[in-house]
PDB file of C-alpha atoms and ligand atoms in Angstrom:
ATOM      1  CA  UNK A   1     131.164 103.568 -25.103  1.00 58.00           C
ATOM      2  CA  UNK A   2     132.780 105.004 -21.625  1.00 60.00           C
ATOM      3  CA  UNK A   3     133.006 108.294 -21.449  1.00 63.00           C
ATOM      4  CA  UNK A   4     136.181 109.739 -20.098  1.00 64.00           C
ATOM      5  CA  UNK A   5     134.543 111.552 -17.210  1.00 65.00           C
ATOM      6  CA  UNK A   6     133.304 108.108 -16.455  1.00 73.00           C
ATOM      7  CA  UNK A   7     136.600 106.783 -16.303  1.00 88.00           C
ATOM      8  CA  UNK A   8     137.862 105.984 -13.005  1.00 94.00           C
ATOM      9  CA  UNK A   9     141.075 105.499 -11.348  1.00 96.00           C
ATOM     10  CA  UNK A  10     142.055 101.862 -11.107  1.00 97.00           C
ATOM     11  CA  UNK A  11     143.609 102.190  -7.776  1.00 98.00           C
ATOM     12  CA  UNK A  12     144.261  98.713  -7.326  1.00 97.00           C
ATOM     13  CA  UNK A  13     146.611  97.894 -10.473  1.00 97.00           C
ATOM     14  CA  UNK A  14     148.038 101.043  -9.340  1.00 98.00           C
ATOM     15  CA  UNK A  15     148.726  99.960  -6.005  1.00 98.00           C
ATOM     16  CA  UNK A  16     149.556  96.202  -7.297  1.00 98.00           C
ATOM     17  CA  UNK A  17     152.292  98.208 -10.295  1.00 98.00           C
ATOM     18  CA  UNK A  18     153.899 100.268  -7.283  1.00 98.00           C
ATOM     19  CA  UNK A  19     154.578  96.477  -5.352  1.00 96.00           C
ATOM     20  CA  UNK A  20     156.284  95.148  -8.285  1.00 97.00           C
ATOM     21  CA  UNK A  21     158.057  98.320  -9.232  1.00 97.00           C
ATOM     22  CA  UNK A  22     159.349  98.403  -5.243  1.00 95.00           C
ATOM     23  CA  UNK A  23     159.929  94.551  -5.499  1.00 94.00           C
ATOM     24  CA  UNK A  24     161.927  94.313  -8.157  1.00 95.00           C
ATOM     25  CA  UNK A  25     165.920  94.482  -6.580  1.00 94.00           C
ATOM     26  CA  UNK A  26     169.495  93.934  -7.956  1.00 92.00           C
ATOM     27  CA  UNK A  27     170.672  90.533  -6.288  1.00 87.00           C
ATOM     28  CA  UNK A  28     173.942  89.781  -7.427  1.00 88.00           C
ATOM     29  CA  UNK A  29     173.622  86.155  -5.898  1.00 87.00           C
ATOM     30  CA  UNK A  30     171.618  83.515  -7.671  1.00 90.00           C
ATOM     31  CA  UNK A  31     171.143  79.774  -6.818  1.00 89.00           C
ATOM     32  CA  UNK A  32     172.193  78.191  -9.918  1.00 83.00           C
ATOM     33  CA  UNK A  33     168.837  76.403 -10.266  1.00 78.00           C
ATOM     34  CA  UNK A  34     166.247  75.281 -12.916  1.00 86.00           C
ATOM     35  CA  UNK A  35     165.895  76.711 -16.450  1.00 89.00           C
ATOM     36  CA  UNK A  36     162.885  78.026 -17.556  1.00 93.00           C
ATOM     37  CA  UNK A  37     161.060  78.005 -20.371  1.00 96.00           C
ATOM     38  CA  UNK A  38     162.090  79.689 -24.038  1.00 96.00           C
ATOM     39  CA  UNK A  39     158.405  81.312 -23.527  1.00 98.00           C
ATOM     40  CA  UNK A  40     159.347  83.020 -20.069  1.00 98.00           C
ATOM     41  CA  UNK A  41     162.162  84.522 -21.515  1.00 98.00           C
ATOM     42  CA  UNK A  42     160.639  85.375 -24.435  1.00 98.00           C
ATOM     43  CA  UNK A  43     157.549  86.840 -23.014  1.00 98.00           C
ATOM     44  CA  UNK A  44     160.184  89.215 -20.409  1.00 98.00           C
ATOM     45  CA  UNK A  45     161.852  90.027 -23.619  1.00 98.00           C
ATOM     46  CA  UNK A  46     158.594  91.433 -24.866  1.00 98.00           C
ATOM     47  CA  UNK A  47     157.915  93.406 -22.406  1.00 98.00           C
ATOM     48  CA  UNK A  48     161.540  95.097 -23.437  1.00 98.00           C
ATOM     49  CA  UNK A  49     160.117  95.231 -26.691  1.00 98.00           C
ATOM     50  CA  UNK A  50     157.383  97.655 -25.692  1.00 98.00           C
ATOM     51  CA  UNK A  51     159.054 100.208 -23.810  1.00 98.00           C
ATOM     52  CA  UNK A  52     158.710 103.471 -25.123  1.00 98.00           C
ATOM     53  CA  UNK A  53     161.819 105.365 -27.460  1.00 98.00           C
ATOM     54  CA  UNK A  54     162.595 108.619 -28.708  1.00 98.00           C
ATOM     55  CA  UNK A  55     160.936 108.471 -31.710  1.00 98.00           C
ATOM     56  CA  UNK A  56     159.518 105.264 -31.770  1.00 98.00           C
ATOM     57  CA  UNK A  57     162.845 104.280 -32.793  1.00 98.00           C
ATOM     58  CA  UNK A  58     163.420 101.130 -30.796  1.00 98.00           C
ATOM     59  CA  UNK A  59     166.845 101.587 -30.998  1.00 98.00           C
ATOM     60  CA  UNK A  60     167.825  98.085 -29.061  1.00 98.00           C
ATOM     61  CA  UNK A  61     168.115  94.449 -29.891  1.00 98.00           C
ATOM     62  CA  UNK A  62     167.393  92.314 -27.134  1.00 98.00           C
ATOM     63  CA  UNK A  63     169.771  89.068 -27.377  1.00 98.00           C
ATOM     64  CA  UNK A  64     168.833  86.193 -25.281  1.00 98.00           C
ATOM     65  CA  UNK A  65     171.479  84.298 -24.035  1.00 98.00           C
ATOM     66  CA  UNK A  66     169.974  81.023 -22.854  1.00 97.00           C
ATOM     67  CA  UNK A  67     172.297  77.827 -24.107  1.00 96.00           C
ATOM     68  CA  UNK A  68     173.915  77.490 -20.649  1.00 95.00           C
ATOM     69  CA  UNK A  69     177.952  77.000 -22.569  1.00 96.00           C
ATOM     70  CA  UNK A  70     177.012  80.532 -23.815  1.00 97.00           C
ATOM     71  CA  UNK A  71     175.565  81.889 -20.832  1.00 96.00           C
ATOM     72  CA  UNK A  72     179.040  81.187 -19.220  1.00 95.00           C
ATOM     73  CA  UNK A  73     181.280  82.192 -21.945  1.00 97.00           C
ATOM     74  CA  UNK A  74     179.102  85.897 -21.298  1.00 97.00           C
ATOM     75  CA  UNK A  75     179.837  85.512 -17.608  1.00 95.00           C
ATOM     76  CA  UNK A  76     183.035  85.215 -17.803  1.00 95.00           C
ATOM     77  CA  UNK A  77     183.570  88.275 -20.141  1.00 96.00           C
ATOM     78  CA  UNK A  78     181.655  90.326 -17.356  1.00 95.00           C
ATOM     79  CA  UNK A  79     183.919  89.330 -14.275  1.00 92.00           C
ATOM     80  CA  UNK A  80     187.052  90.348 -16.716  1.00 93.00           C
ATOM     81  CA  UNK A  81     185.208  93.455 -16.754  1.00 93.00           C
ATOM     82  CA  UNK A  82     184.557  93.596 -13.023  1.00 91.00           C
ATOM     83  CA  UNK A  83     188.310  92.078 -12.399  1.00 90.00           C
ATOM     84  CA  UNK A  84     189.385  95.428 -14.815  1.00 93.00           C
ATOM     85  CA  UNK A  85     187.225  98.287 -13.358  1.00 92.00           C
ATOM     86  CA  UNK A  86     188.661  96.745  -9.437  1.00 88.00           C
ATOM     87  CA  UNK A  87     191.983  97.314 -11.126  1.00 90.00           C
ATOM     88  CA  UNK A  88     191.343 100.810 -12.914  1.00 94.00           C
ATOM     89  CA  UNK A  89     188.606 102.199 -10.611  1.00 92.00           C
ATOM     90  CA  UNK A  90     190.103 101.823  -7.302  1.00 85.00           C
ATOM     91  CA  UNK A  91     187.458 102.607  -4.445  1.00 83.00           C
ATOM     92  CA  UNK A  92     184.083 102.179  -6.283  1.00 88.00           C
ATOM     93  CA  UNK A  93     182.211  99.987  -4.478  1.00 83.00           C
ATOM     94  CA  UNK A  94     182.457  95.706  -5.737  1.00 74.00           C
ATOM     95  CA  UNK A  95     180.889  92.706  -5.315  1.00 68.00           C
ATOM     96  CA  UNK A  96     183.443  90.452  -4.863  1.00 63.00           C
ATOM     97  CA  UNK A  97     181.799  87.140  -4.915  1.00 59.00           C
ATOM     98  CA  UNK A  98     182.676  87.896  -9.229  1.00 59.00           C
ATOM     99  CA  UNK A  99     181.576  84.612 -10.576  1.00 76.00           C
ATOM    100  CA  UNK A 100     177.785  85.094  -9.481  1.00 87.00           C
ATOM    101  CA  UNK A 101     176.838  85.437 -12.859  1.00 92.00           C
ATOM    102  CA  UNK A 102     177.884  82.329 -13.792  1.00 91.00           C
ATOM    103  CA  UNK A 103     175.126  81.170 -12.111  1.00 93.00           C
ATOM    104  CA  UNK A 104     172.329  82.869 -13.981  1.00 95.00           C
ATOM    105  CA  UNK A 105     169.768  80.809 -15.894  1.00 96.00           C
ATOM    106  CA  UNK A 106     169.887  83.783 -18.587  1.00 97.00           C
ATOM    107  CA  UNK A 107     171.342  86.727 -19.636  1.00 97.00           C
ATOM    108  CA  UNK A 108     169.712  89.334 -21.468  1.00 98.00           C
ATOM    109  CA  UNK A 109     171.887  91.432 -23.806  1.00 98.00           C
ATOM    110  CA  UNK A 110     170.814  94.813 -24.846  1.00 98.00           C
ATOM    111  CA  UNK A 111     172.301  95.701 -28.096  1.00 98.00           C
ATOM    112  CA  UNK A 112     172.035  99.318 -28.998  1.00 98.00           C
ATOM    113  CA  UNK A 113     172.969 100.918 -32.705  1.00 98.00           C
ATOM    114  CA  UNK A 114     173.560 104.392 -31.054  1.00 98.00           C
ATOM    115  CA  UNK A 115     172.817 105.481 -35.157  1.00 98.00           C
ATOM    116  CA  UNK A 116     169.112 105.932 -34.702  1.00 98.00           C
ATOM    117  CA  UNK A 117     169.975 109.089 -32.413  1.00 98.00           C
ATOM    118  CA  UNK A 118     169.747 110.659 -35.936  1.00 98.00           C
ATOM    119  CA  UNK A 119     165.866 110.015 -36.117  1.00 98.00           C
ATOM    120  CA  UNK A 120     165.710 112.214 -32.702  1.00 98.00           C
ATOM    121  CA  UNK A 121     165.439 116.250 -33.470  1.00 98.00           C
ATOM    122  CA  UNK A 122     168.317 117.787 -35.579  1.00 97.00           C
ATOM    123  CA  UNK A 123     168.361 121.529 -36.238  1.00 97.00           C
ATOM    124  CA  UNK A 124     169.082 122.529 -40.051  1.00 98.00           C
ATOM    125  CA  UNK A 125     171.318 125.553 -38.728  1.00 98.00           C
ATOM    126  CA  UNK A 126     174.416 123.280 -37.640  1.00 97.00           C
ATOM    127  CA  UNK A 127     176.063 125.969 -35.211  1.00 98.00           C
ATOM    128  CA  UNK A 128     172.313 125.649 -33.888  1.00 98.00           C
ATOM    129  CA  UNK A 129     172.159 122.036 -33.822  1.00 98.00           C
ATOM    130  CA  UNK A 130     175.299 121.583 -31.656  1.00 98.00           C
ATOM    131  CA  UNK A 131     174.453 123.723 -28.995  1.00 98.00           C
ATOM    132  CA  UNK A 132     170.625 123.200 -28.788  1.00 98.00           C
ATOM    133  CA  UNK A 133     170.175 119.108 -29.898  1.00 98.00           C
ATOM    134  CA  UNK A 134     173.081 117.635 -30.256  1.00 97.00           C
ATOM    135  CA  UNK A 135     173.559 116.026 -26.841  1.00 98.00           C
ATOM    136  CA  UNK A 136     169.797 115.647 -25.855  1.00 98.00           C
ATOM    137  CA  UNK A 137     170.024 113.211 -29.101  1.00 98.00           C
ATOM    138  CA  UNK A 138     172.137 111.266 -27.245  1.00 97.00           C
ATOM    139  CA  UNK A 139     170.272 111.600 -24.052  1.00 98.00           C
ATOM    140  CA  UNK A 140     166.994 110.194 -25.797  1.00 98.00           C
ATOM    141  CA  UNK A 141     168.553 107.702 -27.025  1.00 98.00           C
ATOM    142  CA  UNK A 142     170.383 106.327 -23.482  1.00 97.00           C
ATOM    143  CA  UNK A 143     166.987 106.841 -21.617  1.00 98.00           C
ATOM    144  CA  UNK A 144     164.859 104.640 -24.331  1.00 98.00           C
ATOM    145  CA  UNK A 145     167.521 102.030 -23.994  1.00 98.00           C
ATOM    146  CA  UNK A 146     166.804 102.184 -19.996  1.00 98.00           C
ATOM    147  CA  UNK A 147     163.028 102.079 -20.523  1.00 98.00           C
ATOM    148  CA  UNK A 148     163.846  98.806 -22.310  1.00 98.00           C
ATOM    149  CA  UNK A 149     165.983  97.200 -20.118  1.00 98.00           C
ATOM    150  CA  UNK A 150     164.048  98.701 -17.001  1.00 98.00           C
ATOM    151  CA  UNK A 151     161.112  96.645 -18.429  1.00 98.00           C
ATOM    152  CA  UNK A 152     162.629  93.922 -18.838  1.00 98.00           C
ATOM    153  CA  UNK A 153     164.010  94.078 -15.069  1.00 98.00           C
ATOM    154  CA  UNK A 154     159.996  94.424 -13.881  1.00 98.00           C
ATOM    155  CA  UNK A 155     158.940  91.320 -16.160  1.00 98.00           C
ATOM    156  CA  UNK A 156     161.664  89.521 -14.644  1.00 97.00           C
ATOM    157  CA  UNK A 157     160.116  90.488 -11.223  1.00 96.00           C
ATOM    158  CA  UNK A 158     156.806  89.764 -12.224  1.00 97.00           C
ATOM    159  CA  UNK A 159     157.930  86.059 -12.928  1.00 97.00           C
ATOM    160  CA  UNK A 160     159.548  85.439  -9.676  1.00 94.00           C
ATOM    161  CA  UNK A 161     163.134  85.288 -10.808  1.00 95.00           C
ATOM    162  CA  UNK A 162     165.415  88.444 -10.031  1.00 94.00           C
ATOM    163  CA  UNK A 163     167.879  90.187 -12.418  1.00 95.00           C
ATOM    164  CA  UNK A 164     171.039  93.058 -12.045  1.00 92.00           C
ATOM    165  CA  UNK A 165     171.523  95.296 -14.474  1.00 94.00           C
ATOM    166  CA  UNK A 166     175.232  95.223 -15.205  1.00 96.00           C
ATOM    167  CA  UNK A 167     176.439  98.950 -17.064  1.00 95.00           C
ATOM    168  CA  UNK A 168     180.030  97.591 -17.853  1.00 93.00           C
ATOM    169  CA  UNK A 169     178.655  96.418 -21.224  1.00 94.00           C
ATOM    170  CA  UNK A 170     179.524 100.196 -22.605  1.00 95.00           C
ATOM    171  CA  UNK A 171     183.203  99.995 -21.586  1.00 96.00           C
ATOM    172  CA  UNK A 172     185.108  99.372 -25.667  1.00 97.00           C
ATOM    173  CA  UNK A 173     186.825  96.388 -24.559  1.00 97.00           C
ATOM    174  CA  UNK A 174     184.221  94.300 -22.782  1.00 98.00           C
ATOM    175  CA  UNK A 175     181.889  95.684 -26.320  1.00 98.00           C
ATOM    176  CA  UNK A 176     184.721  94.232 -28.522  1.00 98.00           C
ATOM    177  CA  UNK A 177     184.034  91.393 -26.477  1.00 98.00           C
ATOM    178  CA  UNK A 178     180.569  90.555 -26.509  1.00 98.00           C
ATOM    179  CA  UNK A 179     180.524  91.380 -30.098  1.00 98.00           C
ATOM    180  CA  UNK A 180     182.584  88.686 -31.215  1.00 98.00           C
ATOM    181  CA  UNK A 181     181.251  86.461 -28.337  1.00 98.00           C
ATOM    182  CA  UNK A 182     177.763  87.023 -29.747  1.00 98.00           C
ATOM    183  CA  UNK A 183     177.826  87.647 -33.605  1.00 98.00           C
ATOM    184  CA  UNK A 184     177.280  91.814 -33.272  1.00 98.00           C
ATOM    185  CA  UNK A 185     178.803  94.204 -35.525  1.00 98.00           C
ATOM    186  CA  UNK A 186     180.895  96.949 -34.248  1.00 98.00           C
ATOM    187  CA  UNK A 187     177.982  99.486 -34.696  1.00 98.00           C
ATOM    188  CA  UNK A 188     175.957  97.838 -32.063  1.00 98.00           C
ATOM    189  CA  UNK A 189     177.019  98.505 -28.243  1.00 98.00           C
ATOM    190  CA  UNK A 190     175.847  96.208 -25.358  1.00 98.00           C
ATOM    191  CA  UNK A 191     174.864  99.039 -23.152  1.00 97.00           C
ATOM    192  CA  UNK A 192     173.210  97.189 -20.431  1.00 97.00           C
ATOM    193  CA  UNK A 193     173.940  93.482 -19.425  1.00 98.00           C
ATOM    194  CA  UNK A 194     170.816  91.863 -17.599  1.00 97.00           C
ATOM    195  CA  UNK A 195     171.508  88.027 -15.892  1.00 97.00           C
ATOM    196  CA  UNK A 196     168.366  86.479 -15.194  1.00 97.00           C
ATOM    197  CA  UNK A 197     168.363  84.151 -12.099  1.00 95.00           C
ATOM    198  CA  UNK A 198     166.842  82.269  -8.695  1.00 93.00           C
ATOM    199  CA  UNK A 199     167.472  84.931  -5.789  1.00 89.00           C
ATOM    200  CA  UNK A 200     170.028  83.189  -3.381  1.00 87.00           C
ATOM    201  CA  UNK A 201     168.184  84.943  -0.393  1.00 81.00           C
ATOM    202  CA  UNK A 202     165.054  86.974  -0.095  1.00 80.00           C
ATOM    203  CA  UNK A 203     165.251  90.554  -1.730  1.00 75.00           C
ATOM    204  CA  UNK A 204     165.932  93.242   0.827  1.00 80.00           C
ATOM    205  CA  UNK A 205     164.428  96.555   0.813  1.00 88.00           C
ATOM    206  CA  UNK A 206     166.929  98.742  -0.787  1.00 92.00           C
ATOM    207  CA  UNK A 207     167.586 102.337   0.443  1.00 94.00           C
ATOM    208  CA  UNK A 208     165.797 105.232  -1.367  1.00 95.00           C
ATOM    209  CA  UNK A 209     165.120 108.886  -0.214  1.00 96.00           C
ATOM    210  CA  UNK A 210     161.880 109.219   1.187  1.00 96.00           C
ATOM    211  CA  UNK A 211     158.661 110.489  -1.160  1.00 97.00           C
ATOM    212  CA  UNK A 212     158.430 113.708   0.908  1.00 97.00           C
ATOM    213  CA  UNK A 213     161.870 114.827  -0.151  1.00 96.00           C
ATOM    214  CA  UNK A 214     162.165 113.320  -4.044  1.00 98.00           C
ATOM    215  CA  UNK A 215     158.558 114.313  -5.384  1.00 98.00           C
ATOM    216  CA  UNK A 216     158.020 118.395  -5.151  1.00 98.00           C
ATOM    217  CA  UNK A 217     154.752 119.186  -6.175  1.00 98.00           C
ATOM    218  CA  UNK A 218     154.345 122.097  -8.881  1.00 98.00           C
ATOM    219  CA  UNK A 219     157.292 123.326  -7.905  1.00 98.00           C
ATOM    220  CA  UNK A 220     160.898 122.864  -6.942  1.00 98.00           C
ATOM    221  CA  UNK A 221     161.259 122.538  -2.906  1.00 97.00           C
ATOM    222  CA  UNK A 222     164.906 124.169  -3.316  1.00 97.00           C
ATOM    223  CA  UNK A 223     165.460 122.459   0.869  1.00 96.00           C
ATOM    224  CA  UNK A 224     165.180 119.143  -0.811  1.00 97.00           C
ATOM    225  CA  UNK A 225     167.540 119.764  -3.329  1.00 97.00           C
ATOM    226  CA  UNK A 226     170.837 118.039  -3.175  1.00 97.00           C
ATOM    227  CA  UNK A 227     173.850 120.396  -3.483  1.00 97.00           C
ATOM    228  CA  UNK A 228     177.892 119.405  -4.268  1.00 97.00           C
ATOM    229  CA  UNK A 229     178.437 118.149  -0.312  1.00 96.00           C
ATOM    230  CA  UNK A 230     175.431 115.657  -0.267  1.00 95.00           C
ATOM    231  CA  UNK A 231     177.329 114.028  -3.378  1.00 96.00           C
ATOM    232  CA  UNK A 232     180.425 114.253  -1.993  1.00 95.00           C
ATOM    233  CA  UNK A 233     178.980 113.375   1.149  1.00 93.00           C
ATOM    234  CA  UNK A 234     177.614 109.937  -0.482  1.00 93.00           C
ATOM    235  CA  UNK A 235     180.944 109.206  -2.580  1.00 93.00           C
ATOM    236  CA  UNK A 236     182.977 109.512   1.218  1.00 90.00           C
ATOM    237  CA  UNK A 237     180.461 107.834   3.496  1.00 90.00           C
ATOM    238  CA  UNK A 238     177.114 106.096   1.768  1.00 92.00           C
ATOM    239  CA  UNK A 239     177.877 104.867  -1.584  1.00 92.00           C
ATOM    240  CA  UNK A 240     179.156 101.156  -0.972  1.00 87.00           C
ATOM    241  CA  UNK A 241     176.638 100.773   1.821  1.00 88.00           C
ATOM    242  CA  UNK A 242     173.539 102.353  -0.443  1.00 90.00           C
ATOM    243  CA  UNK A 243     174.540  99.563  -3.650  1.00 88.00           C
ATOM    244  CA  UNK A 244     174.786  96.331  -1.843  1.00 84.00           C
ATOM    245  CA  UNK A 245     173.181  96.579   1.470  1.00 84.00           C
ATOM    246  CA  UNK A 246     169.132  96.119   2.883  1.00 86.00           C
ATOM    247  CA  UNK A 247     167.873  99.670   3.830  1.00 88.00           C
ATOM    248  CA  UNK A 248     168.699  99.233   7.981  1.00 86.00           C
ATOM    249  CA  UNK A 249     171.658  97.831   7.411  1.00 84.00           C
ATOM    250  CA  UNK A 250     172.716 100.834   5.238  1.00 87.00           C
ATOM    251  CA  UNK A 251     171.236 103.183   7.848  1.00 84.00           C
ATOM    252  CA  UNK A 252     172.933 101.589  10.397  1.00 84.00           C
ATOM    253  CA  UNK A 253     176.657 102.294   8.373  1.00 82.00           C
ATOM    254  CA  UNK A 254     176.186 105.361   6.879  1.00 82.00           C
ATOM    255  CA  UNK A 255     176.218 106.537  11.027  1.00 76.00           C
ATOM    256  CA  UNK A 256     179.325 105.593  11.424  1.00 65.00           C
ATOM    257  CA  UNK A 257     182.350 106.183  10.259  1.00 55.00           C
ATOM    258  CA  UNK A 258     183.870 103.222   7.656  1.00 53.00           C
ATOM    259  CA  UNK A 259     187.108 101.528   8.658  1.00 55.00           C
ATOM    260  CA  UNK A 260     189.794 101.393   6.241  1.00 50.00           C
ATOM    261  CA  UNK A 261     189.409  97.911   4.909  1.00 50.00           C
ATOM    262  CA  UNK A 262     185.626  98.207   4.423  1.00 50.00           C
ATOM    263  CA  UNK A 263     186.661 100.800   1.309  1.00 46.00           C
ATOM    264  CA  UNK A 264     187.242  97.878  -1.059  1.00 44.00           C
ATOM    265  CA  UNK A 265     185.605  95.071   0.627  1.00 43.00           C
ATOM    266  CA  UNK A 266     182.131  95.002   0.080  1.00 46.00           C
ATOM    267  CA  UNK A 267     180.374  91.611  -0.573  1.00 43.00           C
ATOM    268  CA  UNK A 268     176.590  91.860  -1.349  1.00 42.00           C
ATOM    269  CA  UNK A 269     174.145  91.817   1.798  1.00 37.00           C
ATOM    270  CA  UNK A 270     177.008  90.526   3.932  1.00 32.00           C
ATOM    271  CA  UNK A 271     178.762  93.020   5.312  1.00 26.00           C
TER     272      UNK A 271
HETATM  273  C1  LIG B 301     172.179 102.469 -15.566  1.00 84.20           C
HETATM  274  C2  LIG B 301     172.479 101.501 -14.457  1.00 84.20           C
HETATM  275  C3  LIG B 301     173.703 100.891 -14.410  1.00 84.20           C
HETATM  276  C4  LIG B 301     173.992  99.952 -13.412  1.00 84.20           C
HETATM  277  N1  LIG B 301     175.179  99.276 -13.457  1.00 84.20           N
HETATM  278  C5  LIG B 301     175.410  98.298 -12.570  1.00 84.20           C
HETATM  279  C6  LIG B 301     176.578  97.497 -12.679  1.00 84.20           C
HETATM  280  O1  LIG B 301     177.383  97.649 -13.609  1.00 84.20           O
HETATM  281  N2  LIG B 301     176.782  96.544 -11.745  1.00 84.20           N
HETATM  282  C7  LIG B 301     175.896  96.317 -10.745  1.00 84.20           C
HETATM  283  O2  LIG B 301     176.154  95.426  -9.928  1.00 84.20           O
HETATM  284  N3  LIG B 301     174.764  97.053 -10.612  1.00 84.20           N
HETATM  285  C8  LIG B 301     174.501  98.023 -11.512  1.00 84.20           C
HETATM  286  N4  LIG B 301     173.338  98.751 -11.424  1.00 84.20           N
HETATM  287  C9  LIG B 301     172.369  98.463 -10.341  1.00 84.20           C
HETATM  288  C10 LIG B 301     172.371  99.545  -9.271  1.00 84.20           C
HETATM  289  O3  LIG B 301     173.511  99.482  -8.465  1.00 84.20           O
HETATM  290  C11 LIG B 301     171.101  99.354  -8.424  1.00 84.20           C
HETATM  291  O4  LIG B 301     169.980  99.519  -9.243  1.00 84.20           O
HETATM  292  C12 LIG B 301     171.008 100.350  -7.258  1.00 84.20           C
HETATM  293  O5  LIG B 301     172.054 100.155  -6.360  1.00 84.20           O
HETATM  294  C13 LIG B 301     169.680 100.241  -6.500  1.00 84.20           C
HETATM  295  O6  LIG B 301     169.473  98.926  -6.026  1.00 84.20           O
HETATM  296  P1  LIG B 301     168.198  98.070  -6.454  1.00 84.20           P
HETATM  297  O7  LIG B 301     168.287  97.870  -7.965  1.00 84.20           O
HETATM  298  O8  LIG B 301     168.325  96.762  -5.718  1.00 84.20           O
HETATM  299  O9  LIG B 301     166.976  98.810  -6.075  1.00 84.20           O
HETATM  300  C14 LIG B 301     173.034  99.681 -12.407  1.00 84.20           C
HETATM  301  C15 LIG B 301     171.797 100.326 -12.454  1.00 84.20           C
HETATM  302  C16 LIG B 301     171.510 101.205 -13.478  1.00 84.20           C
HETATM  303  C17 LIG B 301     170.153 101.840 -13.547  1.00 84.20           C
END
């Protein structure tokens, strides 16, 4: 038996997790292109299965969406969803090559019963309850459903296909939608949408802020700490360009200032 002062770091599975993690990248752009096997899909299903939840509560059910008639009738709910958030949410930031995920080989729904927030901590003092618990319940329960879908993103990676994770899932009429489309009951809310596919083009490195300013050992670095004008700062100038585009060409942007018509017009790794 190892002791744990034996134990040693394994460095390399560290360093080969941190590649995949870093790999993995929204491409909204597949090549429609072979299927794979049911055991692919079910083994990057598993991995969803493992993630952790507030109280082990697994809250999710991971639908599979493989027959390719289905797989279309489920892309074409999500571009009515993208063709309604253009229309309602004028200036965020689209894709407008909508029909890409038609071409996914498979989508993978996460179903969540937002019900099992009740298994998270609930004060017996109800005054109590709603200021202390009451909305961390419902943040446990959101960030378990993104440690599922988040490993089922990496899996993906890990098997050489690429994936989006597509939020608009949430909104009550696209729900309503994929519901009926998929045999869920009401209680059950498709929180994240996940198409499976062949990248189109290599996976570009994707903006993030560096290590030095994100990680703060011990203790907060309050200079690295981003105030009310770096976010409105990133709404004006860097949001479309930190979505869709590689990492130099989003540098290369954010230095300038946009032209009107690039507001709106933003097609994935092109512009
Ligand atoms: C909770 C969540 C919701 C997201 N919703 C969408 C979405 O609705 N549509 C989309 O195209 N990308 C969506 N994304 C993907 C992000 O835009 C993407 O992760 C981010 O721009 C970083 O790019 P990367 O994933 O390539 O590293 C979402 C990501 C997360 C974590």
């Amino acid at each position: 038996m190892k002791f744990l002062s034996q134990a040693k770091v394994n460095n390399k599975k560290l360093q080969s997790f941190v590649d995949l993690a870093s790999s993995r990248r929204s491409v909204r752009s597949f090549n429609p292109g072979q299927r794979v096997p049911k055991e692919t899909l079910e083994k990057i299903a598993d991995a969803g299965r493992w993630a952790p939840s507030g109280a082990n509560s697994q809250p999710w059910e991971i639908c599979v969406v493989e027959d390719p008639e289905r797989v279309r009738e489920v892309a074409s709910v999500m571009a009515s969803q993208a063709d309604r958030l253009n229309e309602h949410c004028k200036g965020f930031p689209h894709v407008h090559k909508k029909h890409w995920v038609h071409d996914s080989i498979a989508l993978l729904a996460v179903f969540v019963d937002p019900r099992w927030a009740a298994t998270y901590p609930v004060a017996l003092d109800s005054d109590l309850d709603r200021v202390e618990y009451e909305e961390n319940r419902s943040n446990i329960l959101l960030v378990s459903v993104g440690a599922a879908i988040q490993n089922l993103q990496l899996a993906t990676t890990a098997a050489g296909l690429t994936s989006a994770w597509l939020s608009g899932g949430g909104e009550p009429q696209t729900a309503r939608d994929l519901q009926e489309l998929l045999g869920f009951p009401a209680t059950h809310i498709p929180y994240g949408i996940v198409p499976v596919g062949w990248p189109r083009r290599k996976a570009e490195s994707r903006w993030r802020r560096p290590i030095s300013e994100t990680v703060h050992w011990n203790r907060a670095v309050e200079a690295n700490l981003r105030n009310q004008h770096d976010i409105d700062h990133y709404l004006a100038k860097e949001r479309r360009h930190s979505i869709y585009k590689d990492a130099t060409a989003r540098d290369q942007h954010v230095e300038r200032a946009p032209t009107a018509g690039e507001i709106d017009a933003v097609e994935d790794g092109n512009l």
